[in-house]
XYZ file of C-alpha atoms in Angstrom:
408
model
C 0.000 0.000 0.000
C 1.403 3.446 -0.949
C 2.462 5.549 2.071
C 0.127 8.427 1.128
C -2.868 6.097 1.066
C -1.892 4.606 4.421
C -1.542 8.052 5.992
C -4.978 9.013 4.662
C -6.545 5.813 6.014
C -4.990 6.388 9.450
C -6.340 9.937 9.403
C -9.858 8.642 8.614
C -9.491 6.019 11.334
C -8.588 8.702 13.852
C -11.665 10.709 12.826
C -13.885 7.637 13.274
C -12.539 7.113 16.798
C -13.032 10.804 17.635
C -16.614 10.726 16.312
C -17.333 7.613 18.380
C -16.027 9.226 21.570
C -18.053 12.350 20.786
C -21.193 10.189 20.421
C -20.658 8.770 23.901
C -20.322 12.269 25.394
C -23.527 13.407 23.690
C -25.429 10.352 24.908
C -24.721 11.176 28.553
C -27.651 13.613 28.575
C -29.876 10.732 27.398
C -28.674 8.245 30.021
C -32.127 7.991 31.656
C -33.630 6.517 28.476
C -33.776 2.728 28.766
C -31.162 1.053 26.595
C -28.847 4.049 26.104
C -26.271 2.289 28.278
C -26.418 -0.654 25.836
C -25.918 1.731 22.899
C -22.904 3.287 24.622
C -21.363 -0.154 25.173
C -21.812 -0.953 21.464
C -19.999 2.269 20.517
C -17.204 1.560 23.009
C -16.763 -1.910 21.527
C -16.302 -0.443 18.040
C -13.863 2.190 19.338
C -11.766 -0.479 21.062
C -11.511 -2.432 17.812
C -10.506 0.656 15.796
C -7.903 1.639 18.406
C -6.451 -1.867 18.198
C -6.164 -1.480 14.417
C -4.647 1.984 14.929
C -1.994 0.636 17.297
C -0.843 -1.944 14.756
C -0.767 0.585 11.920
C -2.096 -2.131 9.605
C -5.222 -0.245 8.543
C -7.300 -1.245 5.513
C -10.284 0.282 3.731
C -12.379 -2.642 4.954
C -11.837 -1.565 8.557
C -13.425 1.821 7.834
C -16.216 0.466 5.640
C -17.292 -2.369 7.922
C -17.282 -0.564 11.264
C -20.683 -0.516 12.897
C -20.054 3.090 13.984
C -21.704 4.196 10.731
C -25.013 2.674 11.785
C -24.596 3.670 15.444
C -23.918 7.288 14.443
C -27.165 7.326 12.453
C -28.978 5.897 15.492
C -27.625 8.619 17.768
C -28.621 11.306 15.263
C -32.174 9.945 15.004
C -32.443 9.496 18.783
C -31.736 13.181 19.344
C -34.470 14.025 16.828
C -37.024 11.796 18.572
C -39.902 13.082 20.687
C -40.389 11.475 24.100
C -37.935 8.568 23.613
C -38.523 5.728 26.081
C -36.234 2.974 24.802
C -33.212 2.234 22.648
C -32.438 -1.200 21.166
C -35.529 -2.482 22.943
C -36.417 -6.176 22.448
C -39.938 -7.392 21.650
C -41.062 -11.019 21.361
C -43.146 -12.296 18.458
C -43.873 -15.894 17.359
C -40.816 -17.366 19.024
C -38.564 -14.672 17.541
C -37.037 -11.538 19.009
C -37.199 -8.124 17.371
C -34.877 -5.395 18.615
C -36.313 -1.963 17.852
C -33.651 0.724 17.455
C -35.669 3.559 19.016
C -39.017 3.560 20.805
C -40.380 7.099 21.079
C -43.604 9.113 21.395
C -43.888 7.494 24.853
C -44.229 4.098 23.142
C -46.454 5.043 20.209
C -43.679 4.949 17.610
C -41.009 2.365 16.671
C -38.042 3.560 14.617
C -35.695 1.342 12.604
C -32.498 3.079 11.505
C -31.028 1.982 8.148
C -27.595 3.268 7.129
C -27.054 1.498 3.790
C -26.666 2.434 0.149
C -30.052 3.292 -1.381
C -29.408 1.419 -4.638
C -28.355 -1.741 -2.812
C -31.538 -1.659 -0.716
C -33.694 -1.526 -3.849
C -31.823 -4.326 -5.601
C -32.060 -6.624 -2.577
C -35.804 -5.904 -2.377
C -36.059 -7.003 -6.023
C -34.445 -10.327 -5.156
C -30.907 -9.484 -6.236
C -29.326 -10.023 -2.815
C -27.429 -12.995 -1.457
C -29.312 -16.221 -0.732
C -31.321 -15.913 2.486
C -30.666 -12.186 2.794
C -33.713 -10.357 4.168
C -34.825 -7.282 2.269
C -36.172 -4.067 3.753
C -39.634 -5.217 2.670
C -39.236 -8.485 4.604
C -38.147 -6.536 7.664
C -41.053 -4.121 7.266
C -43.627 -6.932 7.246
C -42.090 -8.437 10.375
C -42.080 -5.060 12.149
C -45.743 -4.461 11.279
C -46.826 -7.899 12.485
C -44.815 -7.612 15.697
C -46.195 -4.120 16.364
C -49.749 -5.501 16.185
C -48.883 -7.839 19.060
C -47.499 -5.007 21.209
C -50.234 -2.351 21.087
C -49.848 1.090 22.609
C -53.152 2.557 23.800
C -54.832 -0.381 22.006
C -53.364 0.594 18.640
C -50.316 -0.715 16.815
C -47.307 1.574 17.285
C -46.385 3.616 14.239
C -43.473 1.914 12.454
C -40.875 4.349 11.076
C -37.978 3.369 8.807
C -35.304 6.092 8.836
C -32.905 5.893 5.869
C -29.756 7.788 6.856
C -28.327 7.607 3.307
C -31.563 8.043 1.411
C -34.027 5.689 -0.265
C -35.071 5.270 -3.896
C -38.558 6.567 -4.601
C -40.064 3.277 -5.771
C -39.018 1.440 -2.606
C -40.219 4.312 -0.425
C -43.673 4.190 -2.054
C -43.930 0.445 -1.546
C -43.030 0.755 2.150
C -45.562 3.534 2.648
C -48.222 1.472 0.901
C -47.914 -1.410 3.366
C -48.023 0.956 6.363
C -44.454 2.107 7.037
C -43.655 5.772 7.701
C -40.568 6.538 5.603
C -37.959 9.122 6.628
C -34.882 10.118 4.643
C -33.964 11.765 1.341
C -35.889 10.438 -1.686
C -33.835 9.452 -4.730
C -35.514 9.301 -8.129
C -34.080 6.069 -9.540
C -35.374 6.808 -13.057
C -33.018 9.768 -13.381
C -29.966 7.525 -12.978
C -28.719 6.883 -16.514
C -26.218 4.292 -15.282
C -28.870 1.946 -13.848
C -27.910 -1.617 -14.686
C -31.386 -2.974 -13.985
C -34.626 -1.560 -15.265
C -37.052 -1.477 -12.363
C -40.536 -2.790 -12.996
C -43.039 -1.326 -10.514
C -45.248 -4.409 -10.883
C -42.581 -6.398 -9.007
C -43.701 -4.549 -5.899
C -47.045 -6.309 -5.496
C -49.773 -4.241 -3.840
C -50.579 -4.970 -0.211
C -54.330 -5.702 0.170
C -54.656 -3.686 3.370
C -52.054 -1.095 2.555
C -53.936 2.181 2.494
C -56.164 1.477 5.469
C -53.214 0.298 7.519
C -51.231 3.413 6.685
C -54.035 5.626 7.991
C -54.257 3.602 11.195
C -50.572 4.162 11.903
C -50.807 7.899 11.343
C -53.508 8.242 13.996
C -51.475 6.664 16.817
C -52.020 8.832 19.940
C -49.485 9.999 22.509
C -49.763 9.470 26.266
C -47.198 10.675 28.791
C -47.302 8.047 31.531
C -43.768 8.585 32.757
C -44.386 12.091 34.083
C -47.886 11.226 35.341
C -49.363 14.183 33.520
C -53.170 13.976 33.283
C -53.368 16.617 30.560
C -51.685 14.249 28.112
C -54.353 11.523 28.301
C -55.593 10.783 24.783
C -59.026 12.331 24.360
C -60.501 9.325 22.577
C -59.977 7.072 25.628
C -62.841 8.062 27.881
C -62.918 5.043 30.212
C -60.806 4.721 33.361
C -60.456 1.426 35.203
C -59.527 1.923 38.862
C -57.216 -0.449 40.695
C -57.641 -1.124 44.443
C -54.558 1.014 45.133
C -56.243 3.995 43.439
C -59.528 3.505 45.300
C -57.655 3.479 48.620
C -55.561 6.524 47.696
C -58.647 8.500 46.712
C -60.565 7.967 49.969
C -57.633 7.969 52.409
C -57.656 10.621 55.118
C -54.085 11.376 54.105
C -55.137 12.649 50.663
C -58.104 14.555 52.057
C -56.378 17.125 54.235
C -54.977 14.941 57.036
C -51.358 14.631 55.970
C -49.766 16.428 58.937
C -48.876 13.398 61.085
C -45.834 11.333 61.984
C -47.122 7.785 62.319
C -45.768 4.807 64.193
C -45.622 3.062 60.841
C -42.590 4.382 58.836
C -44.354 3.655 55.515
C -47.289 5.903 56.415
C -44.943 8.670 57.570
C -43.100 8.462 54.276
C -46.346 8.605 52.300
C -47.498 11.639 54.322
C -44.241 13.443 53.479
C -44.781 12.621 49.804
C -48.394 13.804 50.020
C -47.377 17.179 51.448
C -44.994 17.649 48.512
C -47.142 16.093 45.774
C -50.851 15.774 46.657
C -52.377 12.820 44.818
C -56.082 13.637 44.900
C -55.903 16.802 42.726
C -54.122 14.692 40.091
C -56.820 12.016 40.229
C -59.664 14.561 40.213
C -58.238 16.146 37.077
C -57.843 12.714 35.521
C -61.400 11.622 36.397
C -63.079 14.751 35.018
C -65.455 13.910 32.184
C -64.449 10.238 32.128
C -66.459 7.047 32.641
C -65.049 5.243 35.693
C -65.258 1.472 36.090
C -64.005 -1.093 38.606
C -64.129 -4.868 38.276
C -65.771 -7.190 40.791
C -62.428 -8.308 42.213
C -61.295 -4.715 42.807
C -64.658 -3.863 44.380
C -64.614 -6.834 46.785
C -61.011 -6.267 47.842
C -61.576 -2.546 48.333
C -64.670 -3.074 50.484
C -62.922 -5.763 52.570
C -60.082 -3.348 53.331
C -62.509 -0.520 54.135
C -64.501 -2.784 56.471
C -61.395 -3.956 58.342
C -59.193 -0.842 58.671
C -61.186 2.070 57.234
C -62.087 4.964 59.518
C -65.535 6.638 59.590
C -64.577 9.440 57.158
C -62.828 7.001 54.834
C -65.862 4.693 54.851
C -68.140 7.606 53.946
C -65.840 8.694 51.123
C -65.775 5.126 49.818
C -69.570 5.062 49.675
C -69.629 8.395 47.826
C -66.971 7.272 45.358
C -68.807 4.031 44.561
C -71.848 6.058 43.507
C -69.716 7.472 40.678
C -68.361 4.190 39.327
C -69.730 1.321 37.282
C -68.924 -2.168 38.566
C -68.095 -4.585 35.732
C -67.571 -8.344 35.632
C -64.071 -9.746 35.943
C -62.506 -10.723 32.621
C -60.426 -13.891 32.717
C -59.301 -13.981 29.098
C -56.949 -11.940 26.938
C -53.180 -11.526 26.783
C -52.727 -10.346 30.389
C -54.447 -13.416 31.843
C -53.041 -15.839 29.288
C -49.465 -14.600 28.867
C -48.462 -13.236 32.282
C -47.074 -15.889 34.609
C -47.924 -15.576 38.304
C -45.083 -14.971 40.739
C -43.214 -12.077 42.338
C -45.076 -8.847 41.640
C -47.570 -10.591 39.335
C -50.503 -11.445 41.609
C -53.787 -12.943 40.412
C -55.801 -9.980 41.703
C -53.713 -7.505 39.755
C -53.928 -9.621 36.616
C -57.729 -9.624 36.862
C -57.884 -5.861 37.417
C -55.617 -5.033 34.474
C -57.199 -7.657 32.197
C -60.675 -6.302 32.950
C -59.486 -2.788 32.111
C -57.913 -3.948 28.872
C -61.149 -5.695 27.836
C -62.884 -2.300 28.090
C -60.070 -0.596 26.118
C -59.669 1.673 29.126
C -56.722 3.226 30.916
C -56.115 1.430 34.202
C -55.290 3.866 37.012
C -53.017 2.323 39.615
C -50.202 2.803 42.113
C -48.974 -0.747 41.455
C -45.765 0.147 39.663
C -44.253 -3.239 40.579
C -46.873 -5.099 38.549
C -46.401 -2.820 35.528
C -42.621 -3.284 35.556
C -42.883 -7.060 36.049
C -45.387 -7.299 33.185
C -43.005 -5.324 30.974
C -40.241 -7.799 31.786
C -42.523 -10.538 30.440
C -43.144 -8.552 27.240
C -46.554 -7.068 28.157
C -46.957 -3.281 28.081
C -49.980 -2.172 30.104
C -52.081 0.851 29.221
C -51.794 2.463 32.634
C -51.680 5.760 34.477
C -49.411 5.387 37.499
C -49.573 7.550 40.612
C -47.863 7.448 43.995
C -49.369 5.075 46.601
C -51.360 6.272 49.606
C -52.716 3.974 52.329
C -55.742 4.329 54.609
C -54.634 6.382 57.600
C -57.615 7.586 59.638
C -57.483 4.937 62.374
C -53.693 5.267 62.597
C -54.010 8.947 63.539
C -55.002 7.953 67.098
C -51.441 6.796 67.757
C -49.649 9.343 65.537
C -47.909 12.613 66.399
C -49.492 15.700 64.939
C -47.148 18.200 63.270
C -47.661 21.818 62.274
C -48.982 22.571 58.810
C -46.521 24.355 56.578
C-alpha cells in the first residue's frame, strides 16, 4: 500500500474514533432513556476495535467500511431528533422470535428502525438481487408491522418508522408507505440515474391488500405521557378509566383529604405523608377523572370493600360510599393476553392480573399505584395501558397513635 494512502486511512481512522467518543459524550444527557447504556457499550466496543487497528498501523479500507459506527452514528442522530424517547435497542417477542427496535419514542407510540445502507443496494435486494437468504427491507417491514400488532400502545399498533440515513429510492419508499411504514430520509428518483444496470418494474412490488387502510391507522397513533404522570396528556378518545384497588384506597384515604400532617408509628405511612405534602395525589386524580367514565371490576370492588370494612375509619368509609356512587362495577374478565401470557409470581398477583385484564377488555386506561406489577409485566413482554400515581394507604385509624405536626 502506498504511504500516502496509508496516511490518509490512518487519518480517517482517527476521525472515526473521535466521532465515536463524541457520540458517547452526547449520549450522557440521554442516560435515563432505557437502553442508552447498551448503545454506549456498542460504541465503546467499536472504538476499542478501531484503536487496536490503529496501534498496529495495519489499517485497511475494509476496517473503515465495515465498522458498525456508521449505523450507530445514524442511530444517535435519530435518537436526538425523537420526541419522548422511552427505549433504545428495545427487544420485543413475536412468534418465538425476538425483534430489537432501534428507538421507541412518542412514549411508546412509535417504533423507529435506523437503516444506514446504500439506497441502490436496498432496492436491488428488495427485487431479489441479494445474497441467498438475505432479508430485504420489505421483509423486515412486514415483520415489524406484524410484531407491532402484538405489542399495542393505547390499544393501537405503534407507528413503524424506517429512517434511511443515506436516502431511499422513490419506488421502494412508495412500496413501504403502501404497506403501512412511515418513511424518513432523502428520496432518490431512480429513473433519473442513466447508469442503472437494472430496469425497475413497478409491478414487481405487489400491492398490499390492506395497505392504504393500515397506513391511515398508523398515522392516527395517539401519545400518552405516563412517565411524568401528567393527566393533561391523556388521549381524548380514551374516555374510560379502570380503577385499581390502590387507586380507590388513595382516593378515599384521610391522608389525601387534608390529614397529611402526622408522623405515624408506621414508617411507611410517615413516608407517604411526606410525599403527600410535597405532591398531593387527589388533585391529580380529580383532574384525571373529570369527564371520564369510571369502572371497577368485581375483584377490585370486593377487595376494596374488605379493606374498608377492616381498617377504614368513619370518614374514609363515607368517602368510599360516595366514590362508589360514581363508578360502574363490571364483571371480571379472565381472558386476553394479560391473563393468558403473564405468569404468576413475584409482583404478578392474580388480583392484579384480573384488574388489568378487565381494564384492557374495556379498552380503558387502568389507574393504579402498582408500579411493581407494571414493571414485572413489561419484563414478560406485556406493556400495560396504565396511568401510574404514587401510593397512599388508609390512615384515619392510625391517627389515634400518631404525632401531629404543624402545617406548613
